[in-house]
Short mmCIF file of C-alpha atoms in Angstrom, two decimals:
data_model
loop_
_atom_site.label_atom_id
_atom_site.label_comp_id
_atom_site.label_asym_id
_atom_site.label_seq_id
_atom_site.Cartn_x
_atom_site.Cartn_y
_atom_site.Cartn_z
CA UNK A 1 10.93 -22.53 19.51
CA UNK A 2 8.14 -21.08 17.62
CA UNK A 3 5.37 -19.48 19.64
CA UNK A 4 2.04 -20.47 19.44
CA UNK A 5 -0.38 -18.18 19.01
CA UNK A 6 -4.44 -18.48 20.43
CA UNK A 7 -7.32 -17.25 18.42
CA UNK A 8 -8.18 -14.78 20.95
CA UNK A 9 -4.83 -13.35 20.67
CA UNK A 10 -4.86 -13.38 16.41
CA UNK A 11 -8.08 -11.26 16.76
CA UNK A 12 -6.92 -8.33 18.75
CA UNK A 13 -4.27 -8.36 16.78
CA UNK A 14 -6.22 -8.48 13.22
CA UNK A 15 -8.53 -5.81 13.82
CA UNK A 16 -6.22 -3.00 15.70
CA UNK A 17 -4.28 -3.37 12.85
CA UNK A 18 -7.56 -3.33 10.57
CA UNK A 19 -9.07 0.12 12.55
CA UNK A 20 -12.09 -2.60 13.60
CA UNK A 21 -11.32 -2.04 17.76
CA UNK A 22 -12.18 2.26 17.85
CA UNK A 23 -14.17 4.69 16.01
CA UNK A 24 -12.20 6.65 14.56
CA UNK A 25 -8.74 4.78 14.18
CA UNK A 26 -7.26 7.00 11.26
CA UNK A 27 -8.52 10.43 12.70
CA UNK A 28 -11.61 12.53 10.22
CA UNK A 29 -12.42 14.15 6.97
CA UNK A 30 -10.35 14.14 3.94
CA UNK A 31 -6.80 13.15 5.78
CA UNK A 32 -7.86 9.74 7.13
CA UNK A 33 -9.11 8.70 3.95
CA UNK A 34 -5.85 9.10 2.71
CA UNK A 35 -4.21 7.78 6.14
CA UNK A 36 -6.86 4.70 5.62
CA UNK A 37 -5.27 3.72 2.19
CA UNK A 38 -1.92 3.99 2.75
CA UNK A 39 -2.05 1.81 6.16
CA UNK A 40 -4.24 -0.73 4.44
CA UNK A 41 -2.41 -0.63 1.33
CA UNK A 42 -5.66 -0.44 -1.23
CA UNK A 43 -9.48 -0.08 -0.97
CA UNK A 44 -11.02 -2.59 -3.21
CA UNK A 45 -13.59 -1.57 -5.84
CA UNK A 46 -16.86 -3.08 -6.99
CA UNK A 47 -19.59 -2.44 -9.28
CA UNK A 48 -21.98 -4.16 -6.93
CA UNK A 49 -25.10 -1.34 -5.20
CA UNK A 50 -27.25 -2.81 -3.95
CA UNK A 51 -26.07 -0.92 -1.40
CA UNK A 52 -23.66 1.90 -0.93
CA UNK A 53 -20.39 0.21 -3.34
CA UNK A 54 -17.63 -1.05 -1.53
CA UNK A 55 -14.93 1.15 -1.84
CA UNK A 56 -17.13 3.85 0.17
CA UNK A 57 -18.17 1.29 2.26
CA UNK A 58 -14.90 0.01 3.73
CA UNK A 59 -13.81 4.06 4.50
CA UNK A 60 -17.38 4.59 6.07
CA UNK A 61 -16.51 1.21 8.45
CA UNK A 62 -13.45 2.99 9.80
CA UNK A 63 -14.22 6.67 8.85
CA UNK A 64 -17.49 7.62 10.38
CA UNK A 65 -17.65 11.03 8.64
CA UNK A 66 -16.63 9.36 5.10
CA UNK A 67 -17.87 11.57 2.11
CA UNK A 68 -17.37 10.15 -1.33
CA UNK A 69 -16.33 13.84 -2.65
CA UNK A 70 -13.03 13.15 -0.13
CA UNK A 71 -12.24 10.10 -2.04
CA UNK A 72 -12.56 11.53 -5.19
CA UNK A 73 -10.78 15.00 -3.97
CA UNK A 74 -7.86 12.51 -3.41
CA UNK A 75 -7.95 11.30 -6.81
CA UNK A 76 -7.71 14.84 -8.57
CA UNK A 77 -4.73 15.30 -6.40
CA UNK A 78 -3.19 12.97 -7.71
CA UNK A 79 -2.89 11.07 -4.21
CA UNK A 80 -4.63 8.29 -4.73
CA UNK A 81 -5.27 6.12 -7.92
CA UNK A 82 -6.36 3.55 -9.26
CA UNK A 83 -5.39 0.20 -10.30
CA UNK A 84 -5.53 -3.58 -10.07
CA UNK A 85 -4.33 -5.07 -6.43
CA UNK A 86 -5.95 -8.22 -6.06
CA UNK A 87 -8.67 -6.97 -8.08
CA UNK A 88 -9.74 -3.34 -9.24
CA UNK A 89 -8.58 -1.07 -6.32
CA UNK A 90 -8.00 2.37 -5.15
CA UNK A 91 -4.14 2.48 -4.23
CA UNK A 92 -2.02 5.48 -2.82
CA UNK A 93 0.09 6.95 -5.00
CA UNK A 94 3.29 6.46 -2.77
CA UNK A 95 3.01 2.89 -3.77
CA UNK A 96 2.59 3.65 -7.35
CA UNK A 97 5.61 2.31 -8.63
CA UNK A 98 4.80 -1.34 -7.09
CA UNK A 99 2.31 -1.59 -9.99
CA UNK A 100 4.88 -1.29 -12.78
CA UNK A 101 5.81 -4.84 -13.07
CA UNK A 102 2.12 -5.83 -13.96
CA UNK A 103 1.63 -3.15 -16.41
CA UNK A 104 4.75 -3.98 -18.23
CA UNK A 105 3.85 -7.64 -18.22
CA UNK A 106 0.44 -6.65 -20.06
CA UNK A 107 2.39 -4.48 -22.05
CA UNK A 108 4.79 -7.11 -23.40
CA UNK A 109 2.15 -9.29 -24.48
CA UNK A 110 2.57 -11.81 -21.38
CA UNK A 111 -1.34 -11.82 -20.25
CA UNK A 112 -3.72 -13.64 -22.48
CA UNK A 113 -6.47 -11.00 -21.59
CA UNK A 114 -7.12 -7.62 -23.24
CA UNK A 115 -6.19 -8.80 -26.28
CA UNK A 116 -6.95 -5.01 -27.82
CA UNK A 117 -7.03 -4.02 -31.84
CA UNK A 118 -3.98 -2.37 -32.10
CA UNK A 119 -4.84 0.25 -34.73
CA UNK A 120 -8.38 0.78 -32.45
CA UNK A 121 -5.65 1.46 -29.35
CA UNK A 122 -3.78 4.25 -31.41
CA UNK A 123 -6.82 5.83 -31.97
CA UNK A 124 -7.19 5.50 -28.81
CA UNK A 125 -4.67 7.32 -27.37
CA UNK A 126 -3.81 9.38 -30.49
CA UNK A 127 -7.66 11.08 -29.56
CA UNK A 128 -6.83 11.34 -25.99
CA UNK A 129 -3.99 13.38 -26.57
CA UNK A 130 -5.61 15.48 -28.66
CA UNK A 131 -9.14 16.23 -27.61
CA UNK A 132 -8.49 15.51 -23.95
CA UNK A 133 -9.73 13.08 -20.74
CA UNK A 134 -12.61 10.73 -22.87
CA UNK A 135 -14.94 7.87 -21.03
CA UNK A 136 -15.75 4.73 -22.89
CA UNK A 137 -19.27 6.86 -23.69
CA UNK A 138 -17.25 9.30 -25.84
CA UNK A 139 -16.14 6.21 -27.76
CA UNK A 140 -19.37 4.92 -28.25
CA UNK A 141 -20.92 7.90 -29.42
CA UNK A 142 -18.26 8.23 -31.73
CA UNK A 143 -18.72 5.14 -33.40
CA UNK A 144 -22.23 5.95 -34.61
CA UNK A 145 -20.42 8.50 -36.69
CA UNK A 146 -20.55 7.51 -40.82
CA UNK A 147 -17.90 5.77 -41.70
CA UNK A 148 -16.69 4.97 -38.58
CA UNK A 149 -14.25 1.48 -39.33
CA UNK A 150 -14.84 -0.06 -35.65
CA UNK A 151 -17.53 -0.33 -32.97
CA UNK A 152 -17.60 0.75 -29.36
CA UNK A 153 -16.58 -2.62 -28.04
CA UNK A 154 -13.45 -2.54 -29.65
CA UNK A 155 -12.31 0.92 -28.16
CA UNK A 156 -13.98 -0.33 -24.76
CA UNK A 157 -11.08 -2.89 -25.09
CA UNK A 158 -8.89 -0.75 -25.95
CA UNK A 159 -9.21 1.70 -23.15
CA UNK A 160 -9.27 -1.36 -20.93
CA UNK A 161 -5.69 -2.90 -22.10
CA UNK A 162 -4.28 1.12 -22.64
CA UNK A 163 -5.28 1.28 -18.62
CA UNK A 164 -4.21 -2.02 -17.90
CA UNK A 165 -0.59 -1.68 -19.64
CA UNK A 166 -0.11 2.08 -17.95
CA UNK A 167 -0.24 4.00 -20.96
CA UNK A 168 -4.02 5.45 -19.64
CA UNK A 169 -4.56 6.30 -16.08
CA UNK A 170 -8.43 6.99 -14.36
CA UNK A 171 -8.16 10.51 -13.97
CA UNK A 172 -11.49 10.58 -12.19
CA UNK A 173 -15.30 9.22 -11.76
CA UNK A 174 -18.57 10.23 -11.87
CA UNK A 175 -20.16 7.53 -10.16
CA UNK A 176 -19.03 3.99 -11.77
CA UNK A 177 -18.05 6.08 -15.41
CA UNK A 178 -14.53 6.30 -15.68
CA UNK A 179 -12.59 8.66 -17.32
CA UNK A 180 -9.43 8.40 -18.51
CA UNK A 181 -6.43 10.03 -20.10
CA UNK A 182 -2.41 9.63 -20.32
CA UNK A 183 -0.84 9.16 -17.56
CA UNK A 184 1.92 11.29 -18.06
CA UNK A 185 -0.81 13.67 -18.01
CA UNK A 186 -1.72 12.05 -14.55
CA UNK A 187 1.39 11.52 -12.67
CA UNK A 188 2.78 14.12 -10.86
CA UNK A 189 6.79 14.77 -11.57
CA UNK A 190 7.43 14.15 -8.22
CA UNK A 191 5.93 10.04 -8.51
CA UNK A 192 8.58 6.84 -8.39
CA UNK A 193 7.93 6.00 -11.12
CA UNK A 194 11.37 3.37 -11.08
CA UNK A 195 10.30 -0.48 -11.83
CA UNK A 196 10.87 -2.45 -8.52
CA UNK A 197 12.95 -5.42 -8.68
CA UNK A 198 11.49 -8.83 -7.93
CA UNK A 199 12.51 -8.49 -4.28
CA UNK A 200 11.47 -5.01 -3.97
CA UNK A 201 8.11 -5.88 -5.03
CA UNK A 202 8.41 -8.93 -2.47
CA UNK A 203 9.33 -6.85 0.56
CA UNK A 204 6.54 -4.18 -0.25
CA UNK A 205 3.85 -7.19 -0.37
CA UNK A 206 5.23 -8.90 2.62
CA UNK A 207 5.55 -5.79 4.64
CA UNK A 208 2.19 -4.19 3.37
CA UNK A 209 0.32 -6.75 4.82
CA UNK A 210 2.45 -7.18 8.17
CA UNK A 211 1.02 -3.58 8.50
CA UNK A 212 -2.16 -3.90 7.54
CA UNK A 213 -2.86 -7.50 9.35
CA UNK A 214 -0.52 -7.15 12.15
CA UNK A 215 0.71 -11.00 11.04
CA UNK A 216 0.48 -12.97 7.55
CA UNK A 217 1.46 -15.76 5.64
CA UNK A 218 3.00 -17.31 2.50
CA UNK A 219 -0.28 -17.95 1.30
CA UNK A 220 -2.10 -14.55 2.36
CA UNK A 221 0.54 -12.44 0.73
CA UNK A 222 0.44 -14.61 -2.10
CA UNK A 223 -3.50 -13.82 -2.65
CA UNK A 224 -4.92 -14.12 -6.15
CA UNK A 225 -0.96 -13.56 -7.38
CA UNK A 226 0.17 -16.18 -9.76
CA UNK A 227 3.84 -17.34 -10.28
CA UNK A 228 6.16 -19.75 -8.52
CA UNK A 229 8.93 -16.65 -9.14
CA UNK A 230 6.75 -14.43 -6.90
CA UNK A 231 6.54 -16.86 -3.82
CA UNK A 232 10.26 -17.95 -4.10
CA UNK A 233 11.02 -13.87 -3.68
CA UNK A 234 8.26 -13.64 -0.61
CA UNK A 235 10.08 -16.63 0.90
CA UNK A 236 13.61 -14.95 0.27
CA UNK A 237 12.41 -11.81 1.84
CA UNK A 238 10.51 -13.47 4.82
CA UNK A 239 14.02 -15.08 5.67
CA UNK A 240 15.69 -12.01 5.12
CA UNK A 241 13.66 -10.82 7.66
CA UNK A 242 14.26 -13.64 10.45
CA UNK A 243 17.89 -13.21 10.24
CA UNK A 244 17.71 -9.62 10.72
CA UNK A 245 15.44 -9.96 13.37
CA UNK A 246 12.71 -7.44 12.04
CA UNK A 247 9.92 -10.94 12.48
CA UNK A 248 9.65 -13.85 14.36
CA UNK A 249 7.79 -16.81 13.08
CA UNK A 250 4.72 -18.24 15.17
CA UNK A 251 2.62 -21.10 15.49
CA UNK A 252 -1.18 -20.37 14.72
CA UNK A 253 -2.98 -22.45 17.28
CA UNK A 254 -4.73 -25.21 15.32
CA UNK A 255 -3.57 -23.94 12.17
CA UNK A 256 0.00 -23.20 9.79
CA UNK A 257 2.59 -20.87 10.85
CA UNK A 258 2.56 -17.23 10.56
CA UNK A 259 5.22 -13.93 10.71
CA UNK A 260 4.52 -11.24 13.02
CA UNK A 261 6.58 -8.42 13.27
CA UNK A 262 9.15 -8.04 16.62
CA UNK A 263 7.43 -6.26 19.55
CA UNK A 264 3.63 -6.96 17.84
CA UNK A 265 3.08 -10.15 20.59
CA UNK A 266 4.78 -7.64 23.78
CA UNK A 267 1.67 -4.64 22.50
CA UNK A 268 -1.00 -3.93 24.23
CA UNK A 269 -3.81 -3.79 21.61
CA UNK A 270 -7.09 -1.71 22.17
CA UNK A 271 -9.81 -4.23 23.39
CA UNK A 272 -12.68 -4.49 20.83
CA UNK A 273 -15.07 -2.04 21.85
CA UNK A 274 -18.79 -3.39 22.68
CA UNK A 275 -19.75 -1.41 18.96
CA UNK A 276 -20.97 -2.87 15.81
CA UNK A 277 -19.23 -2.89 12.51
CA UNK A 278 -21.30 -3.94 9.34
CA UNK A 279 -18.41 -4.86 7.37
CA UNK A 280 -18.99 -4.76 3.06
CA UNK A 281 -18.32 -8.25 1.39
CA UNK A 282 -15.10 -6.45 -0.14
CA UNK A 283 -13.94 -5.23 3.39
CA UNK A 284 -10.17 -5.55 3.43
CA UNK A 285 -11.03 -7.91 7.08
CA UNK A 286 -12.63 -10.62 5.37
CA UNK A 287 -11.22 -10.96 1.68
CA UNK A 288 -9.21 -13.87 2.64
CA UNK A 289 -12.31 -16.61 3.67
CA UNK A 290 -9.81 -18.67 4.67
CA UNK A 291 -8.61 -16.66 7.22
CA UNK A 292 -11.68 -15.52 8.66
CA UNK A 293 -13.21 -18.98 9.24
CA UNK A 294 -9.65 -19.96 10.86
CA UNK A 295 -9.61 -16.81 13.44
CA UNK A 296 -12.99 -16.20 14.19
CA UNK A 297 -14.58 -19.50 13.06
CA UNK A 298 -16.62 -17.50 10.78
CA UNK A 299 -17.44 -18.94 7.67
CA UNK A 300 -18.00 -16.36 4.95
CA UNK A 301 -19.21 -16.38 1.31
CA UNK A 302 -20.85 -13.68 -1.14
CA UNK A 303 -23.64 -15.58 -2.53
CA UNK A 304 -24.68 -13.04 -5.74
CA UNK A 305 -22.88 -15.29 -8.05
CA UNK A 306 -24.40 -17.86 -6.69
CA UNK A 307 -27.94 -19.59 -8.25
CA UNK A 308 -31.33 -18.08 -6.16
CA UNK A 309 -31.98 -21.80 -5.28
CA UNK A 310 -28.75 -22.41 -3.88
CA UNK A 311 -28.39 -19.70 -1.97
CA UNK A 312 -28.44 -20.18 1.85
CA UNK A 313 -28.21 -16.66 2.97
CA UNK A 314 -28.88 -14.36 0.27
CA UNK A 315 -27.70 -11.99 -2.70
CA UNK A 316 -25.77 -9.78 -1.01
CA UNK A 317 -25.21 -10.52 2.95
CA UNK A 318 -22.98 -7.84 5.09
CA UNK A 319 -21.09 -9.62 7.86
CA UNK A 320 -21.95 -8.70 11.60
CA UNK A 321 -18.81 -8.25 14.00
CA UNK A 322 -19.46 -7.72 17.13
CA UNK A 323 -16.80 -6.52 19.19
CA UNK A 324 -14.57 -9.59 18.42
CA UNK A 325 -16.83 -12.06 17.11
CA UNK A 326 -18.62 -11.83 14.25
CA UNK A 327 -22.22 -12.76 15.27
CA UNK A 328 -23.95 -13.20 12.05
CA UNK A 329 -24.98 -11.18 8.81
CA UNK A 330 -27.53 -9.36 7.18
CA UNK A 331 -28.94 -9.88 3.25
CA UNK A 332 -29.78 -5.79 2.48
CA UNK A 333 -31.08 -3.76 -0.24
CA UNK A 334 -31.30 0.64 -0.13
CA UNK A 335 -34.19 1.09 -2.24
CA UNK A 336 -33.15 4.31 -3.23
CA UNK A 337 -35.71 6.20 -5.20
CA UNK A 338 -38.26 4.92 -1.65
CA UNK A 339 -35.37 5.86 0.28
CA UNK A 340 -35.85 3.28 2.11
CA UNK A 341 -33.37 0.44 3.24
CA UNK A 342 -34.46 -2.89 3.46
CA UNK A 343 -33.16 -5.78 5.87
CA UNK A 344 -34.12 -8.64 3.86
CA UNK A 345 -32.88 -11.19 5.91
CA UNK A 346 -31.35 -11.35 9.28
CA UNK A 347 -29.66 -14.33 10.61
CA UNK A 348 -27.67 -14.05 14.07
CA UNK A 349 -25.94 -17.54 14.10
CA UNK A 350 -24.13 -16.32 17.73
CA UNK A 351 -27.07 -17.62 19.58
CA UNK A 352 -25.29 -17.68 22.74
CA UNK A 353 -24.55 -14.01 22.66
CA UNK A 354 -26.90 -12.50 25.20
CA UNK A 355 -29.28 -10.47 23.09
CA UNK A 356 -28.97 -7.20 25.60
CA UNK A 357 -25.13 -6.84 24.35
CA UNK A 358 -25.65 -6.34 20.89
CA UNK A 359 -29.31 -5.50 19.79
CA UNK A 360 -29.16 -1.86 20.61
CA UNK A 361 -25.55 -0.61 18.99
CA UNK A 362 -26.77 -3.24 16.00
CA UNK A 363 -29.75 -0.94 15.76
CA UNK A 364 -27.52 2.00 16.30
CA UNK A 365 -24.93 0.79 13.38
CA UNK A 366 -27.80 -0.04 11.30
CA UNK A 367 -29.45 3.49 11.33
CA UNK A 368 -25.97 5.35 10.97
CA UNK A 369 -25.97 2.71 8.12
CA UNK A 370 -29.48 3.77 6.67
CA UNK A 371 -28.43 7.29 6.28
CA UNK A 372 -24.86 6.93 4.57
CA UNK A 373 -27.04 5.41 2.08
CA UNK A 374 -29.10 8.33 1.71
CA UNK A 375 -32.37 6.55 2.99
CA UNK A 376 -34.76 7.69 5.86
CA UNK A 377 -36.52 4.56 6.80
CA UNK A 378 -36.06 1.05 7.88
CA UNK A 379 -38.02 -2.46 7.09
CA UNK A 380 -37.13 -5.59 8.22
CA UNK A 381 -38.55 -8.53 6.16
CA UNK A 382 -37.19 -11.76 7.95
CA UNK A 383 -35.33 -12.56 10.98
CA UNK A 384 -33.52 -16.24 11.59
CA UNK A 385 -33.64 -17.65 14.10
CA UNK A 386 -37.42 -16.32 13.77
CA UNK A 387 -38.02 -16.17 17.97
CA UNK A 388 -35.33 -13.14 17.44
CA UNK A 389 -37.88 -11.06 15.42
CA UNK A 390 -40.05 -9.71 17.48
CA UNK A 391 -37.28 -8.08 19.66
CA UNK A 392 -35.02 -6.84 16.54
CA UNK A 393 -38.27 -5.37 15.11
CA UNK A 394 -39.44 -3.26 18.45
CA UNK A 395 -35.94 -1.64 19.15
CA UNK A 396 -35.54 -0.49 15.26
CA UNK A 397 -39.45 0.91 15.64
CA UNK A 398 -37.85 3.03 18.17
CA UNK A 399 -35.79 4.72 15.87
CA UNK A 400 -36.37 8.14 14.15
CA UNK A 401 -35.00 10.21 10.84
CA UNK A 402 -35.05 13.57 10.12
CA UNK A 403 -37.43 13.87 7.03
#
């Protein structure tokens, strides 16, 4: 018999294996960066700032002494790259050969986007190998040139499907400007660089997220991954893995069945610590929606592509978790030139939560937050429900910054 598994159970287990129940789960400095992406299995990255982006973000959640520089060390050591997961994502470079199979799909023509000039990508490259790492910049600079035969869109393309295909790699940032060169320049000789089979690439899913989730399913391994072949191999491997009695298959109370891995359901897990985490919309914890609402009955959506007028609780709202329970979220904005980081709206929809539990380390979160995104003040425009203000407002007047 399949055992059935209680909410309260699925969330210790969720966040130990997310880092969300200590401080410091995957140690300091430089090392658990790199320890952070390879248990998690990517770091996803947006273009988004209206407050610190989220691939710093996540690491900053679960890496208290998080520098950018570290992630970006990583890179240049060729431990860390990056690529598309899910969606555009910093991966470790252990994995890298897990990749393969999309790039040579794009390569082959089998992907209806980056439909690239091909004469605009030998330029492309052919300049690359000549003249060196370029950003899409270099290429538009170029085309102002006389009698330059193609524009900078066409090379931004070009880049784009070169990187998407593997024949470019992201050999580092500054900030959101990419630049890239071959990656045989990029790889080091010691990378896999052997193309998985179809299995292969289903075991590496299924177990990446048994580690990084502590259980899964068909349909969370599955995420944003298109192709009946795909979920035929995931199902393969998952009863692979029954037979050899490496995961048992549970009951989700209330909900579909899951896989854990043997020995997970005889741990004992860290209890959430009374802390706050202010988790990034991106946060590897809360991509799958589905997921969260079904665990922690928290229903979750980034509203930023979403019309002003329909918007219930703003542009760009950081979820709240509380020890176990996520008890609401917060619409922010670092006004960085001010340095000053506004609360725009705060809604605590945990009601019930006695305010003396989680006021003061909110307040403590939110000023650690305020400084990783180089401000040295605090304002806080609304509070819902609005009897809430007055107390939020005198514990954060309490706080101080050194100017």
């Amino acid at each position: 018999m399949e055992k059935t598994l209680t909410p309260e159970q699925l969330k210790l287990i969720t966040l130990n294996s997310q880092g969300l129940t200590q401080n410091t789960p995957f140690g300091t400095g430089k090392s658990a960066v790199l320890h952070a992406l390879e248990h998690l299995g990517y770091i996803q990255i947006d273009t988004l700032s209206m407050v610190e982006r989220a691939h710093h973000h996540t690491l900053w959640t679960r890496i208290p002494d998080f520098k950018a520089d570290d992630l970006e060390d990583l890179v240049e050591e060729r431990k860390v790259f990056e690529y598309w997961f899910h969606a555009a994502s910093y991966l470790p470079m252990q994995d890298f050969r897990y990749v393969l199979p999309q790039m040579l799909t794009i390569k082959r023509g089998e992907s209806r986007y980056y439909n690239a000039d091909p004469k605009v990508m030998k330029y492309v490259v052919d300049t690359i190998r000549n003249e060196g790492p370029k950003r899409a910049r270099d290429f538009e600079n170029e085309s102002h040139k006389a009698g330059s035969w193609w524009n900078w869109k066409p090379a931004k393309l070009a880049l784009e499907r070169l990187f998407m295909q593997g024949d470019l790699m992201i050999s580092g940032r500054s900030g959101m400007q990419k630049t890239y060169d071959l990656a045989e320049r990029v790889l080091l000789p010691s990378t896999n660089i052997t193309e998985p089979t179809p299995l292969e690439l289903a075991e590496f899913l299924v177990k990446t997220n048994l580690r990084a989730y502590g259980f899964t399913t068909l349909k969370q391994i599955t995420h944003l991954r298109k192709g009946n072949d795909l979920k035929t191999n995931v199902n393969k491997v998952l009863q692979m893995m029954l037979e050899e009695d490496t995961i048992s298959k549970v009951t989700i109370e209330g909900g579909p069945s899951a896989f854990v891995q043997n020995g997970i359901l005889e741990k004992t897990f860290d209890q959430a610590s009374p802390s706050v985490w202010l988790l990034s919309p991106f946060d590897n914890a809360i991509i799958h929606r589905e997921r969260i609402k079904q665990i922690f009955d928290f229903d979750f959506r980034l509203e930023c592509y979403t019309p002003k007028e329909k918007r219930q609780y703003g542009y760009f709202c950081l979820p709240i978790l509380f020890g176990d329970q996520f008890i609401g979220r917060v619409d922010c904005k670092a006004h960085r030139k001010e340095k000053k980081l506004e609360l725009i709206h705060l809604h605590i929809e945990n009601t019930a939560m006695d305010l003396d539990l989680w006021l003061k380390p909110f307040v403590e979160t939110i000023k650690r937050f305020a400084i990783f995104n180089s401000c040295e003040s605090l304002v806080l425009t609304k509070v819902s429900p609005s009897k809430l203000g007055s107390f939020v407002k005198k514990e954060l007047s309490k706080l101080k910054f050194k100017k």
